[in-house]
Amino acid sequence: MSNTALQPAQPAPAIRAYLGGSFDPVHRGHVQMAMAVYQSLLPLAQAQQRALYVSLLPNARSPFKRQSSDPKHRLAMLKLAIQDTPLYIDELEIWQPPPVYTIDSVRTLRQRYPADSLIFIMGMDSARSLNKWQDGLQLTDYVHLWVFYRDSMSVPDMGNTRLALQYWLPTPLQAAVTDSPAALTQPISQPSFIQTPTDPTIEQAILKNPASGRIYIDMRQVAAISSTQIRQTLQQQPRGDSEAVPDSAAGNHTKPVIDEQMTAASAINAIMNPPDPLAKWLNPAVYHYIIAHQLYSAAQFR
């Protein structure tokens, strides 16, 4: 009888998808995109007996934006938005000093999960401009891309087909487009050793991998709303006299409190009875958090 010990089976590589953004604030469109990816990948993960993680990846501050809300508020709103969903939050970027570039994050993720299938989710508007990002054309050296087409976009003379939309991508990326999301779940072989461009004497076990770098264009419609629109709408909403007149100057410490209570009650009524368009795009718990903490008021941006 052989006395060779049986080696435990290694778990299959996981499938990990990430939706990055400032989430300032997080809205239903963000959750809709992440859930659409989750629902598409789940049967594939189950068939392959692989773990599936779809995460929201809040950034510290976008390199293209001059300011953003306090990370603790954005993180709190994210936690409220994904309650009762299978989604996760990855805090890789949010506590780093800005700017943090996506290329650095995907390199870190590849180092963290060298054997897993990594997918980065974005809209076509972002994918079209990858040649303007910091090393944006190198993203597919490390991760697959899941690109959402936005219905408000149109392709002149060619029709809104996946074949037509691939020509919206920067030329070096067009050949990577695939018709099947299953191509983005292919197991990844061991990463090769490459030298860092900043220090040729240092070798790192990263990430360039021939199995990586496919692009899937998802033709499903996603909510045509942006965090910028939501912030602008919130800034135009009255928030009570406490914003315009300090308590000490008004000489009345009761009125601002009453105004705040009335404003909060009005916001809750809008959530429960949606005449307010924001109620359509914001999770009620997120909307209530924004009102309770007086986020995105006009005074905040003066």
Coordinates of C-alpha atoms in Angstrom, one line a residue:
M1 CA 0.0 0.0 0.0
S2 CA 1.3 3.4 -0.9
N3 CA 1.9 5.8 2.0
T4 CA 2.0 8.8 -0.3
A5 CA -0.2 11.5 1.2
L6 CA -2.9 12.9 -1.0
Q7 CA -2.4 16.5 -1.8
P8 CA -5.5 18.7 -1.3
A9 CA -7.1 19.9 -4.5
Q10 CA -6.3 23.5 -5.3
P11 CA -9.3 25.7 -5.6
A12 CA -10.1 26.9 -9.1
P13 CA -9.0 30.4 -10.0
A14 CA -11.7 32.9 -9.0
I15 CA -13.5 35.4 -11.4
R16 CA -13.2 38.9 -10.2
A17 CA -14.8 41.9 -11.8
Y18 CA -14.4 45.6 -10.7
L19 CA -16.4 48.7 -11.5
G20 CA -14.2 51.7 -10.6
G21 CA -15.4 55.3 -10.1
S22 CA -15.7 58.2 -7.7
F23 CA -19.3 57.1 -6.8
D24 CA -19.9 60.7 -5.8
P25 CA -22.7 59.8 -5.2
V26 CA -23.3 56.2 -6.1
H27 CA -26.6 55.8 -8.1
R28 CA -28.7 53.1 -9.4
G29 CA -26.9 53.1 -12.7
H30 CA -23.7 52.0 -11.0
V31 CA -25.4 49.1 -9.2
Q32 CA -27.3 48.2 -12.4
M33 CA -24.0 47.8 -14.3
A34 CA -22.4 45.7 -11.6
M35 CA -25.4 43.5 -11.2
A36 CA -25.7 43.0 -14.9
V37 CA -22.1 41.7 -15.0
Y38 CA -22.7 39.5 -11.9
Q39 CA -25.8 37.9 -13.4
S40 CA -24.0 37.2 -16.7
L41 CA -21.0 35.7 -15.0
L42 CA -22.8 33.7 -12.3
P43 CA -23.9 30.8 -14.5
L44 CA -20.4 30.6 -16.1
A45 CA -18.7 30.6 -12.6
Q46 CA -21.1 27.9 -11.4
A47 CA -20.5 25.7 -14.5
Q48 CA -16.7 26.1 -14.0
Q49 CA -17.0 25.7 -10.2
R50 CA -15.2 29.0 -9.6
A51 CA -15.8 31.7 -7.0
L52 CA -17.3 35.0 -8.3
Y53 CA -16.6 38.4 -6.9
V54 CA -18.0 41.6 -8.4
S55 CA -16.8 44.7 -6.6
L56 CA -17.2 48.4 -6.6
L57 CA -13.8 50.1 -6.6
P58 CA -14.1 53.7 -5.3
N59 CA -11.2 55.9 -6.1
A60 CA -9.4 58.4 -4.0
R61 CA -10.1 61.1 -6.5
S62 CA -10.3 61.0 -10.2
P63 CA -7.2 62.5 -12.0
F64 CA -9.8 64.3 -14.1
K65 CA -11.6 65.9 -11.2
R66 CA -10.4 68.7 -8.9
Q67 CA -12.4 67.7 -5.9
S68 CA -14.7 65.0 -4.5
S69 CA -16.6 64.3 -1.3
D70 CA -15.0 62.9 1.8
P71 CA -14.0 59.3 1.2
K72 CA -15.8 58.2 4.4
H73 CA -19.1 59.6 3.0
R74 CA -18.7 58.0 -0.4
L75 CA -17.8 54.7 1.3
A76 CA -20.8 54.9 3.6
M77 CA -23.1 55.5 0.7
L78 CA -21.7 52.6 -1.2
K79 CA -22.4 50.3 1.7
L80 CA -26.0 51.4 1.8
A81 CA -26.3 51.1 -2.0
I82 CA -25.2 47.4 -2.1
Q83 CA -27.2 46.2 0.8
D84 CA -29.2 43.1 -0.1
T85 CA -27.0 42.5 -3.2
P86 CA -24.1 40.0 -3.8
L87 CA -21.8 42.9 -4.6
Y88 CA -18.6 43.8 -2.7
I89 CA -16.6 46.9 -2.1
D90 CA -12.8 47.0 -2.6
E91 CA -11.0 49.8 -0.8
L92 CA -7.8 49.5 -2.7
E93 CA -7.8 53.1 -4.0
I94 CA -10.0 55.1 -1.8
W95 CA -7.5 55.7 1.1
Q96 CA -4.5 56.4 -1.2
P97 CA -3.4 60.0 -1.7
P98 CA -4.6 61.2 -5.1
P99 CA -4.2 61.0 -8.0
V100 CA -4.4 57.2 -8.3
Y101 CA -4.2 55.8 -11.8
T102 CA -6.2 52.8 -13.0
I103 CA -3.1 51.2 -14.5
D104 CA -1.5 51.1 -11.1
S105 CA -4.6 49.6 -9.6
V106 CA -4.9 46.8 -12.1
R107 CA -1.2 46.0 -11.7
T108 CA -1.7 45.7 -8.0
L109 CA -4.8 43.5 -8.5
R110 CA -2.8 41.2 -10.8
Q111 CA -0.1 40.9 -8.3
R112 CA -2.7 40.2 -5.6
Y113 CA -4.5 37.6 -7.7
P114 CA -2.0 36.2 -10.2
A115 CA -4.1 33.2 -11.3
D116 CA -7.6 34.7 -11.2
S117 CA -9.6 36.1 -14.1
L118 CA -9.7 39.8 -13.7
I119 CA -12.3 42.0 -15.4
F120 CA -12.5 45.8 -15.3
I121 CA -16.0 47.3 -16.1
M122 CA -16.4 50.6 -17.8
G123 CA -18.7 52.6 -20.1
M124 CA -18.0 53.0 -23.8
D125 CA -17.4 56.7 -23.2
S126 CA -14.4 55.8 -21.0
A127 CA -13.2 52.9 -23.3
R128 CA -13.1 55.3 -26.2
S129 CA -10.7 57.6 -24.4
L130 CA -8.3 55.0 -23.0
N131 CA -5.5 56.4 -25.2
K132 CA -5.8 59.6 -23.1
W133 CA -5.5 57.8 -19.8
Q134 CA -2.2 57.2 -18.0
D135 CA -0.9 54.1 -19.9
G136 CA -4.6 53.3 -20.7
L137 CA -3.8 51.1 -23.7
Q138 CA -1.8 48.8 -21.3
L139 CA -4.8 48.0 -19.2
T140 CA -5.5 44.9 -21.3
D141 CA -2.0 43.6 -20.5
Y142 CA -3.4 42.9 -17.0
V143 CA -7.2 42.6 -17.2
H144 CA -10.1 41.9 -19.5
L145 CA -12.5 44.8 -20.2
W146 CA -16.3 44.7 -20.0
V147 CA -17.6 47.7 -21.8
F148 CA -21.2 48.9 -21.5
Y149 CA -22.7 50.6 -24.6
R150 CA -24.8 53.6 -23.7
D151 CA -28.1 53.9 -25.6
S152 CA -27.6 57.7 -25.8
M153 CA -24.6 57.1 -28.1
S154 CA -25.1 56.4 -31.8
V155 CA -22.8 55.0 -34.5
P156 CA -23.3 57.0 -37.8
D157 CA -24.2 54.9 -40.8
M158 CA -23.1 51.6 -39.3
G159 CA -25.9 50.8 -36.8
N160 CA -25.5 50.2 -33.1
T161 CA -24.0 46.7 -33.4
R162 CA -21.1 45.2 -31.5
L163 CA -19.1 45.0 -34.7
A164 CA -19.6 48.6 -35.4
L165 CA -18.9 49.7 -31.8
Q166 CA -15.5 48.0 -31.7
Y167 CA -14.3 50.7 -34.1
W168 CA -15.0 53.3 -31.5
L169 CA -12.2 51.8 -29.4
P170 CA -8.6 53.0 -29.9
T171 CA -7.2 51.1 -32.8
P172 CA -4.7 49.0 -30.8
L173 CA -7.6 47.5 -28.8
Q174 CA -10.1 46.7 -31.6
A175 CA -8.7 43.2 -32.3
A176 CA -9.3 42.2 -28.7
V177 CA -13.1 42.5 -28.9
T178 CA -14.9 39.2 -28.4
D179 CA -18.6 38.3 -28.9
S180 CA -18.7 36.1 -25.7
P181 CA -18.4 37.1 -22.1
A182 CA -17.1 33.5 -21.5
A183 CA -13.8 34.6 -23.1
L184 CA -13.2 36.9 -20.2
T185 CA -13.3 34.0 -17.7
Q186 CA -10.5 32.0 -19.3
P187 CA -8.0 30.8 -16.6
I188 CA -4.9 32.9 -16.5
S189 CA -1.5 31.2 -16.7
Q190 CA 1.4 32.2 -14.5
P191 CA 2.5 35.8 -15.0
S192 CA 5.8 36.5 -16.7
F193 CA 8.6 38.4 -15.2
I194 CA 9.1 41.9 -16.6
Q195 CA 11.3 44.8 -15.6
T196 CA 9.7 48.0 -14.3
P197 CA 10.2 51.0 -16.6
T198 CA 11.2 53.2 -13.7
D199 CA 13.9 51.0 -12.4
P200 CA 15.4 48.4 -14.9
T201 CA 17.3 46.6 -12.1
I202 CA 14.1 45.6 -10.3
E203 CA 12.1 42.6 -11.5
Q204 CA 8.5 42.1 -10.5
A205 CA 6.3 39.1 -11.1
I206 CA 3.6 40.9 -13.0
L207 CA 1.0 40.5 -14.9
K208 CA 1.5 40.5 -18.7
N209 CA -0.3 37.5 -19.8
P210 CA -1.4 36.2 -23.1
A211 CA -4.7 34.9 -21.7
S212 CA -5.6 38.4 -20.6
G213 CA -6.8 41.3 -22.5
R214 CA -10.1 40.4 -24.2
I215 CA -12.9 43.1 -24.5
Y216 CA -16.6 42.4 -24.4
I217 CA -19.1 45.1 -25.4
D218 CA -22.3 44.7 -23.5
M219 CA -25.2 46.0 -25.6
R220 CA -27.7 46.1 -22.8
Q221 CA -29.0 49.6 -21.9
V222 CA -27.9 51.1 -18.6
A223 CA -29.4 54.0 -16.8
A224 CA -28.6 57.3 -18.6
I225 CA -27.7 59.3 -15.5
S226 CA -24.5 60.6 -14.1
S227 CA -23.3 61.5 -10.7
T228 CA -22.5 65.0 -12.0
Q229 CA -26.2 65.5 -12.9
I230 CA -27.3 64.3 -9.5
R231 CA -24.9 66.7 -7.8
Q232 CA -26.1 69.6 -9.9
T233 CA -29.7 68.8 -9.0
L234 CA -28.9 68.5 -5.3
Q235 CA -27.0 71.8 -5.3
Q236 CA -30.2 73.5 -6.7
Q237 CA -32.4 72.1 -4.0
P238 CA -33.3 74.3 -1.0
R239 CA -31.7 73.1 2.2
G240 CA -33.2 75.5 4.7
D241 CA -32.0 78.7 6.2
S242 CA -29.2 77.1 8.2
E243 CA -27.1 77.1 5.0
A244 CA -27.5 80.8 4.3
V245 CA -27.5 82.3 7.7
P246 CA -25.2 81.1 10.6
D247 CA -27.0 80.4 13.9
S248 CA -25.0 83.1 15.7
A249 CA -25.8 85.8 13.1
A250 CA -29.5 84.9 13.0
G251 CA -29.8 85.1 16.8
N252 CA -32.3 82.2 16.7
H253 CA -31.1 78.7 17.5
T254 CA -34.5 77.1 17.0
K255 CA -35.4 78.0 13.4
P256 CA -32.5 76.3 11.6
V257 CA -33.2 73.1 13.5
I258 CA -36.8 73.2 12.5
D259 CA -35.8 74.1 8.9
E260 CA -33.5 71.1 8.8
Q261 CA -36.2 68.8 10.1
M262 CA -38.7 70.1 7.5
T263 CA -36.1 69.7 4.7
A264 CA -35.3 66.1 5.8
A265 CA -39.1 65.3 6.0
S266 CA -39.6 66.8 2.6
A267 CA -36.8 64.6 1.2
I268 CA -38.2 61.5 2.8
N269 CA -41.6 62.3 1.3
A270 CA -39.9 62.6 -2.1
I271 CA -38.4 59.2 -1.6
M272 CA -41.7 57.6 -0.7
N273 CA -43.7 59.4 -3.3
P274 CA -41.4 60.0 -6.3
P275 CA -42.3 63.4 -7.9
D276 CA -38.6 64.1 -7.3
P277 CA -36.5 62.7 -10.2
L278 CA -33.6 62.0 -7.8
A279 CA -35.8 59.3 -6.1
K280 CA -35.6 57.4 -9.4
W281 CA -31.9 57.3 -9.5
L282 CA -30.8 57.1 -5.9
N283 CA -31.3 54.3 -3.5
P284 CA -33.6 55.6 -0.7
A285 CA -31.1 54.9 2.0
V286 CA -28.4 56.8 0.0
Y287 CA -30.8 59.7 -0.6
H288 CA -31.6 59.9 3.1
Y289 CA -27.9 59.8 3.9
I290 CA -27.2 62.7 1.6
I291 CA -29.9 64.9 3.1
A292 CA -29.0 63.9 6.7
H293 CA -25.3 64.9 6.1
Q294 CA -26.1 68.0 3.9
L295 CA -23.9 66.6 1.1
Y296 CA -23.8 68.4 -2.3
S297 CA -25.3 71.6 -1.1
A298 CA -24.4 74.8 -2.9
A299 CA -22.5 76.0 0.2
Q300 CA -20.3 72.9 0.1
F301 CA -18.9 74.0 -3.3
R302 CA -18.4 77.7 -2.6

